[in-house]
Short mmCIF file of C-alpha atoms and ligand atoms in Angstrom, two decimals:
data_model
loop_
_atom_site.label_atom_id
_atom_site.label_comp_id
_atom_site.label_asym_id
_atom_site.label_seq_id
_atom_site.Cartn_x
_atom_site.Cartn_y
_atom_site.Cartn_z
CA UNK B 22 0.00 0.00 0.00
CA UNK B 23 2.99 2.33 0.48
CA UNK B 24 5.14 1.39 -2.51
CA UNK B 25 2.79 0.88 -5.42
CA UNK B 26 4.18 3.47 -7.83
CA UNK B 27 7.66 4.65 -8.77
CA UNK B 28 6.78 8.28 -8.06
CA UNK B 29 5.60 7.35 -4.58
CA UNK B 30 3.21 9.03 -2.20
CA UNK B 31 2.75 12.71 -1.49
CA UNK B 32 1.67 14.37 1.74
CA UNK B 33 -1.41 16.52 1.13
CA UNK B 34 -1.09 19.77 3.00
CA UNK B 35 0.08 20.32 6.54
CA UNK B 36 -0.16 17.55 9.16
CA UNK B 37 -2.81 17.98 11.80
CA UNK B 38 -1.84 17.72 15.46
CA UNK B 39 -4.03 17.47 18.52
CA UNK B 40 -4.17 16.02 22.03
CA UNK B 41 -6.25 13.11 23.24
CA UNK B 42 -6.75 12.34 26.92
CA UNK B 43 -5.90 8.66 26.59
CA UNK B 44 -2.82 6.48 26.78
CA UNK B 45 -1.14 6.09 23.38
CA UNK B 46 -1.73 2.32 23.32
CA UNK B 47 -5.51 2.76 23.17
CA UNK B 48 -5.60 4.32 19.67
CA UNK B 49 -2.72 2.08 18.53
CA UNK B 50 -4.81 -0.92 19.67
CA UNK B 51 -7.92 0.53 18.03
CA UNK B 52 -6.28 0.92 14.63
CA UNK B 53 -4.43 -2.38 14.94
CA UNK B 54 -7.23 -4.70 15.86
CA UNK B 55 -10.66 -3.34 16.60
CA UNK B 56 -13.19 -4.07 13.87
CA UNK B 57 -15.99 -4.51 16.44
CA UNK B 58 -16.45 -0.84 17.12
CA UNK B 59 -17.21 0.20 13.55
CA UNK B 60 -20.84 -0.90 13.45
CA UNK B 61 -21.60 0.75 16.81
CA UNK B 62 -19.22 3.68 17.33
CA UNK B 63 -19.53 4.73 13.67
CA UNK B 64 -23.06 3.42 13.19
CA UNK B 65 -24.50 6.83 12.32
CA UNK B 66 -21.82 7.45 9.67
CA UNK B 67 -22.41 4.01 8.16
CA UNK B 68 -26.17 4.64 8.14
CA UNK B 69 -25.60 7.90 6.26
CA UNK B 70 -23.35 6.10 3.78
CA UNK B 71 -20.25 8.09 4.72
CA UNK B 72 -18.47 4.89 5.76
CA UNK B 73 -18.86 1.72 3.71
CA UNK B 74 -21.17 -0.84 5.32
CA UNK B 75 -19.27 -3.91 6.52
CA UNK B 76 -21.96 -5.77 8.36
CA UNK B 77 -23.10 -7.69 5.30
CA UNK B 78 -20.55 -10.46 5.67
CA UNK B 79 -18.24 -10.40 8.67
CA UNK B 80 -15.98 -13.02 7.10
CA UNK B 81 -14.83 -10.34 4.67
CA UNK B 82 -12.39 -9.15 7.30
CA UNK B 83 -9.01 -10.79 7.79
CA UNK B 84 -7.14 -10.00 11.00
CA UNK B 85 -3.38 -10.31 10.54
CA UNK B 86 -0.64 -10.03 13.14
CA UNK B 87 3.11 -10.37 13.29
CA UNK B 88 3.74 -12.24 16.57
CA UNK B 89 7.45 -11.55 16.53
CA UNK B 90 7.29 -7.78 16.09
CA UNK B 91 3.81 -6.86 17.35
CA UNK B 92 2.54 -5.33 14.09
CA UNK B 93 -1.19 -5.68 13.38
CA UNK B 94 -3.35 -5.03 10.37
CA UNK B 95 -6.69 -5.74 8.82
CA UNK B 96 -7.49 -6.71 5.25
CA UNK B 97 -10.82 -6.63 3.47
CA UNK B 98 -11.68 -9.68 1.40
CA UNK B 99 -13.30 -8.34 -1.75
CA UNK B 100 -16.21 -10.28 -3.25
CA UNK B 101 -15.35 -12.50 -6.19
CA UNK B 102 -17.62 -11.38 -9.04
CA UNK B 103 -15.77 -13.24 -11.75
CA UNK B 104 -13.80 -10.21 -12.93
CA UNK B 105 -10.95 -10.64 -15.36
CA UNK B 106 -7.39 -10.13 -14.21
CA UNK B 107 -7.36 -6.70 -15.89
CA UNK B 108 -10.57 -5.69 -14.14
CA UNK B 109 -9.21 -6.76 -10.76
CA UNK B 110 -6.06 -4.70 -11.18
CA UNK B 111 -8.08 -1.72 -12.43
CA UNK B 112 -10.29 -1.99 -9.31
CA UNK B 113 -7.19 -2.10 -7.11
CA UNK B 114 -5.93 1.06 -8.80
CA UNK B 115 -9.23 2.87 -8.12
CA UNK B 116 -9.30 1.70 -4.51
CA UNK B 117 -5.78 2.95 -3.87
CA UNK B 118 -6.04 6.17 -5.83
CA UNK B 119 -3.49 4.95 -8.37
CA UNK B 120 -4.11 6.34 -11.87
CA UNK B 121 -5.53 3.57 -14.06
CA UNK B 122 -2.53 3.79 -16.34
CA UNK B 123 -0.58 2.72 -13.24
CA UNK B 124 -1.80 -0.86 -13.70
CA UNK B 125 1.27 -1.70 -15.73
CA UNK B 126 3.44 -0.25 -12.98
CA UNK B 127 1.74 -2.36 -10.33
CA UNK B 128 2.44 -5.49 -12.31
CA UNK B 129 6.10 -4.60 -12.70
CA UNK B 130 6.69 -3.51 -9.09
CA UNK B 131 4.84 -6.24 -7.19
CA UNK B 132 5.48 -9.95 -7.05
CA UNK B 133 2.57 -12.11 -8.27
CA UNK B 134 1.78 -12.93 -4.62
CA UNK B 135 1.78 -9.26 -3.61
CA UNK B 136 -0.44 -8.31 -6.55
CA UNK B 137 -2.86 -11.14 -5.76
CA UNK B 138 -3.04 -9.94 -2.16
CA UNK B 139 -3.61 -6.35 -3.28
CA UNK B 140 -6.49 -7.18 -5.62
CA UNK B 141 -8.25 -9.79 -3.46
CA UNK B 142 -7.74 -8.69 0.15
CA UNK B 143 -6.15 -5.23 0.34
CA UNK B 144 -4.96 -3.80 3.64
CA UNK B 145 -7.42 -1.32 5.10
CA UNK B 146 -6.14 -0.34 8.55
CA UNK B 147 -3.36 -1.28 10.94
CA UNK B 148 -0.61 -0.40 13.39
CA UNK B 149 3.08 -0.75 12.82
CA UNK B 150 4.39 -1.47 16.32
CA UNK B 151 4.50 0.51 18.43
CA UNK B 152 2.86 3.82 17.56
CA UNK B 153 2.49 4.29 13.80
CA UNK B 154 -0.94 3.61 12.30
CA UNK B 155 -2.53 3.85 8.89
CA UNK B 156 -5.98 3.77 7.35
CA UNK B 157 -6.94 3.35 3.72
CA UNK B 158 -10.63 3.11 2.98
CA UNK B 159 -13.29 4.37 0.60
CA UNK B 160 -14.91 7.23 2.49
CA UNK B 161 -17.37 10.00 1.72
CA UNK B 162 -17.35 13.46 3.20
CA UNK B 163 -20.72 14.38 1.65
CA UNK B 164 -23.88 12.26 1.75
CA UNK B 165 -24.49 10.84 -1.76
CA UNK B 166 -21.15 12.27 -2.88
CA UNK B 167 -18.47 10.15 -4.54
CA UNK B 168 -16.30 7.87 -2.43
CA UNK B 169 -12.67 8.93 -2.17
CA UNK B 170 -9.84 6.41 -1.64
CA UNK B 171 -8.90 8.13 1.62
CA UNK B 172 -5.43 7.38 2.97
CA UNK B 173 -4.12 8.68 6.27
CA UNK B 174 -1.15 7.89 8.48
CA UNK B 175 -0.66 8.94 12.06
CA UNK B 176 1.77 8.81 14.94
CA UNK B 177 0.59 8.42 18.54
CA UNK B 178 3.16 10.41 20.52
CA UNK B 179 3.02 9.69 24.25
CA UNK B 180 2.88 12.89 26.29
CA UNK B 181 1.86 11.41 29.63
CA UNK B 182 0.42 8.12 30.85
CA UNK B 183 -3.05 9.46 30.12
CA UNK B 184 -2.36 11.82 27.24
CA UNK B 185 -1.32 11.39 23.61
CA UNK B 186 -0.38 13.88 20.95
CA UNK B 187 -1.77 12.75 17.58
CA UNK B 188 0.02 13.63 14.35
CA UNK B 189 -2.06 12.94 11.25
CA UNK B 190 -1.23 13.21 7.56
CA UNK B 191 -3.32 12.70 4.41
CA UNK B 192 -1.56 10.93 1.56
CA UNK B 193 -2.10 10.44 -2.17
CA UNK B 194 -0.09 8.99 -4.99
CA UNK B 195 2.00 11.73 -6.53
CA UNK B 196 0.77 10.95 -10.06
CA UNK B 197 -2.92 11.13 -9.09
CA UNK B 198 -4.99 13.91 -10.72
CA UNK B 199 -5.25 17.13 -8.71
CA UNK B 200 -9.03 16.76 -8.42
CA UNK B 201 -8.61 13.36 -6.77
CA UNK B 202 -5.90 14.63 -4.42
CA UNK B 203 -8.18 17.48 -3.37
CA UNK B 204 -11.05 15.08 -2.72
CA UNK B 205 -8.80 12.69 -0.77
CA UNK B 206 -7.44 15.49 1.41
CA UNK B 207 -10.89 16.92 2.11
CA UNK B 208 -12.31 13.50 2.91
CA UNK B 209 -9.51 12.65 5.36
CA UNK B 210 -9.92 15.97 7.18
CA UNK B 211 -13.71 15.70 7.39
CA UNK B 212 -13.71 12.08 8.59
CA UNK B 213 -10.41 11.44 10.41
CA UNK B 214 -9.10 14.96 10.92
CA UNK B 215 -8.88 16.54 14.37
CA UNK B 216 -12.58 17.49 14.21
CA UNK B 217 -13.53 14.78 11.75
CA UNK B 218 -16.77 12.91 12.23
CA UNK B 219 -15.23 9.45 12.63
CA UNK B 220 -12.35 10.78 14.72
CA UNK B 221 -14.76 12.28 17.23
CA UNK B 222 -16.58 8.95 17.54
CA UNK B 223 -13.29 7.21 18.35
CA UNK B 224 -11.91 9.88 20.65
CA UNK B 225 -15.04 9.79 22.78
CA UNK B 226 -14.45 6.09 23.42
CA UNK B 227 -10.69 6.35 23.95
CA UNK B 228 -11.08 9.00 26.62
CA UNK B 229 -13.87 7.01 28.28
CA UNK B 230 -11.63 3.92 28.33
CA UNK B 231 -8.83 5.91 29.90
CA UNK B 232 -11.14 7.12 32.66
CA UNK B 233 -12.38 3.56 33.26
CA UNK B 234 -8.88 2.09 33.41
CA UNK B 235 -7.88 4.69 35.98
CA UNK B 236 -11.01 4.19 38.07
CA UNK B 237 -11.41 2.02 41.18
CA UNK B 238 -12.77 -0.99 39.30
CA UNK B 239 -10.38 -0.65 36.39
CA UNK B 240 -7.38 -0.78 38.71
CA UNK B 241 -8.63 -3.88 40.53
CA UNK B 242 -10.10 -6.10 37.82
CA UNK B 243 -8.35 -8.63 35.61
CA UNK B 244 -9.28 -9.37 32.02
CA UNK B 245 -9.49 -12.98 30.85
CA UNK B 246 -8.08 -12.82 27.35
CA UNK B 247 -8.67 -15.78 25.04
CA UNK B 248 -7.49 -15.05 21.52
CA UNK B 249 -6.97 -17.56 18.73
CA UNK B 250 -3.30 -17.98 18.01
CA UNK B 251 -3.25 -20.40 15.12
CA UNK B 252 -3.35 -19.01 11.60
CA UNK B 253 -6.15 -19.87 9.21
CA UNK B 254 -4.74 -22.38 6.70
CA UNK B 255 -6.42 -20.47 3.85
CA UNK B 256 -4.03 -17.55 4.47
CA UNK B 257 -0.93 -17.85 2.31
CA UNK B 258 0.77 -14.49 2.84
CA UNK B 259 3.03 -13.74 5.85
CA UNK B 260 1.70 -13.31 9.37
CA UNK B 261 -0.86 -15.00 11.58
CA UNK B 262 -4.32 -14.45 10.14
CA UNK B 263 -7.90 -15.21 11.12
CA UNK B 264 -10.88 -14.67 8.83
CA UNK B 265 -13.68 -12.73 10.49
CA UNK B 266 -13.66 -9.94 13.05
CA UNK B 267 -13.43 -12.09 16.17
CA UNK B 268 -10.19 -13.27 17.75
CA UNK B 269 -7.87 -10.81 19.39
CA UNK B 270 -4.52 -12.29 18.48
CA UNK B 271 -3.52 -8.91 17.09
CA UNK B 272 -3.97 -7.13 20.40
CA UNK B 273 -2.38 -10.03 22.24
CA UNK B 274 0.75 -9.91 20.10
CA UNK B 275 0.88 -6.11 20.30
CA UNK B 276 0.77 -6.08 24.12
CA UNK B 277 2.99 -9.16 24.41
CA UNK B 278 5.65 -7.37 22.36
CA UNK B 279 5.22 -4.25 24.50
CA UNK B 280 5.60 -6.30 27.67
CA UNK B 281 8.68 -8.00 26.22
CA UNK B 282 10.30 -4.63 25.51
CA UNK B 283 9.49 -3.32 28.98
CA UNK B 284 11.09 -6.38 30.57
CA UNK B 285 14.19 -6.48 28.37
FE1 FE2 V 328 -13.05 4.09 14.62
#
């Protein structure tokens, strides 16, 4: 998702920066492994069509983790509608904001396995351990408007145990048309910018979690954590992967890696 074209990615405008009253691991965890919250926390945005609906078939999500390094990501399994190889690559270009004449470039830059992964189950959101996250998704900033292949990256900079400074950038492929870049930038700001609609949904929960963790009950209770660790045999690309939204091996590996670093 980061190295699809020779000309590379371009940062659209200035980064946004703001503070969240939550520990940095909460948003890193959220981006790395929390598909559950979308249908509830962002339910109003999905109902308005600003976020794509994902409750049709939960198995369309693949949760992938890197147990050794703690990285986590999520892929979306796209429906097989019998498209030709050319159509699949053209769809991947549209989804990633790559100009359609970039199809040839994709084929030359990616291995057959990487290209197959890109066209059938592209990465949508994730966290590169420990505090770098990314989101690439078709989003709308206007009801009934066109979807934009929004792409944002962010860094969760710890400021205090209960406070994080967020740095957020909008990205586009450098060769993309100016109109598309403009739409991608606007969409990122309106959805996942500092006052973006989706960002406010998430921030409300993160700050509530922080308050709960620091409360009397939160400091006394234990959580029984029972993730699946074995990878689904249908997954042929690197990492441990489970089809479907359940199974918190991503969070487990993220926090296990964090614990390992603290104890080293
Ligand atoms: Fe969210």
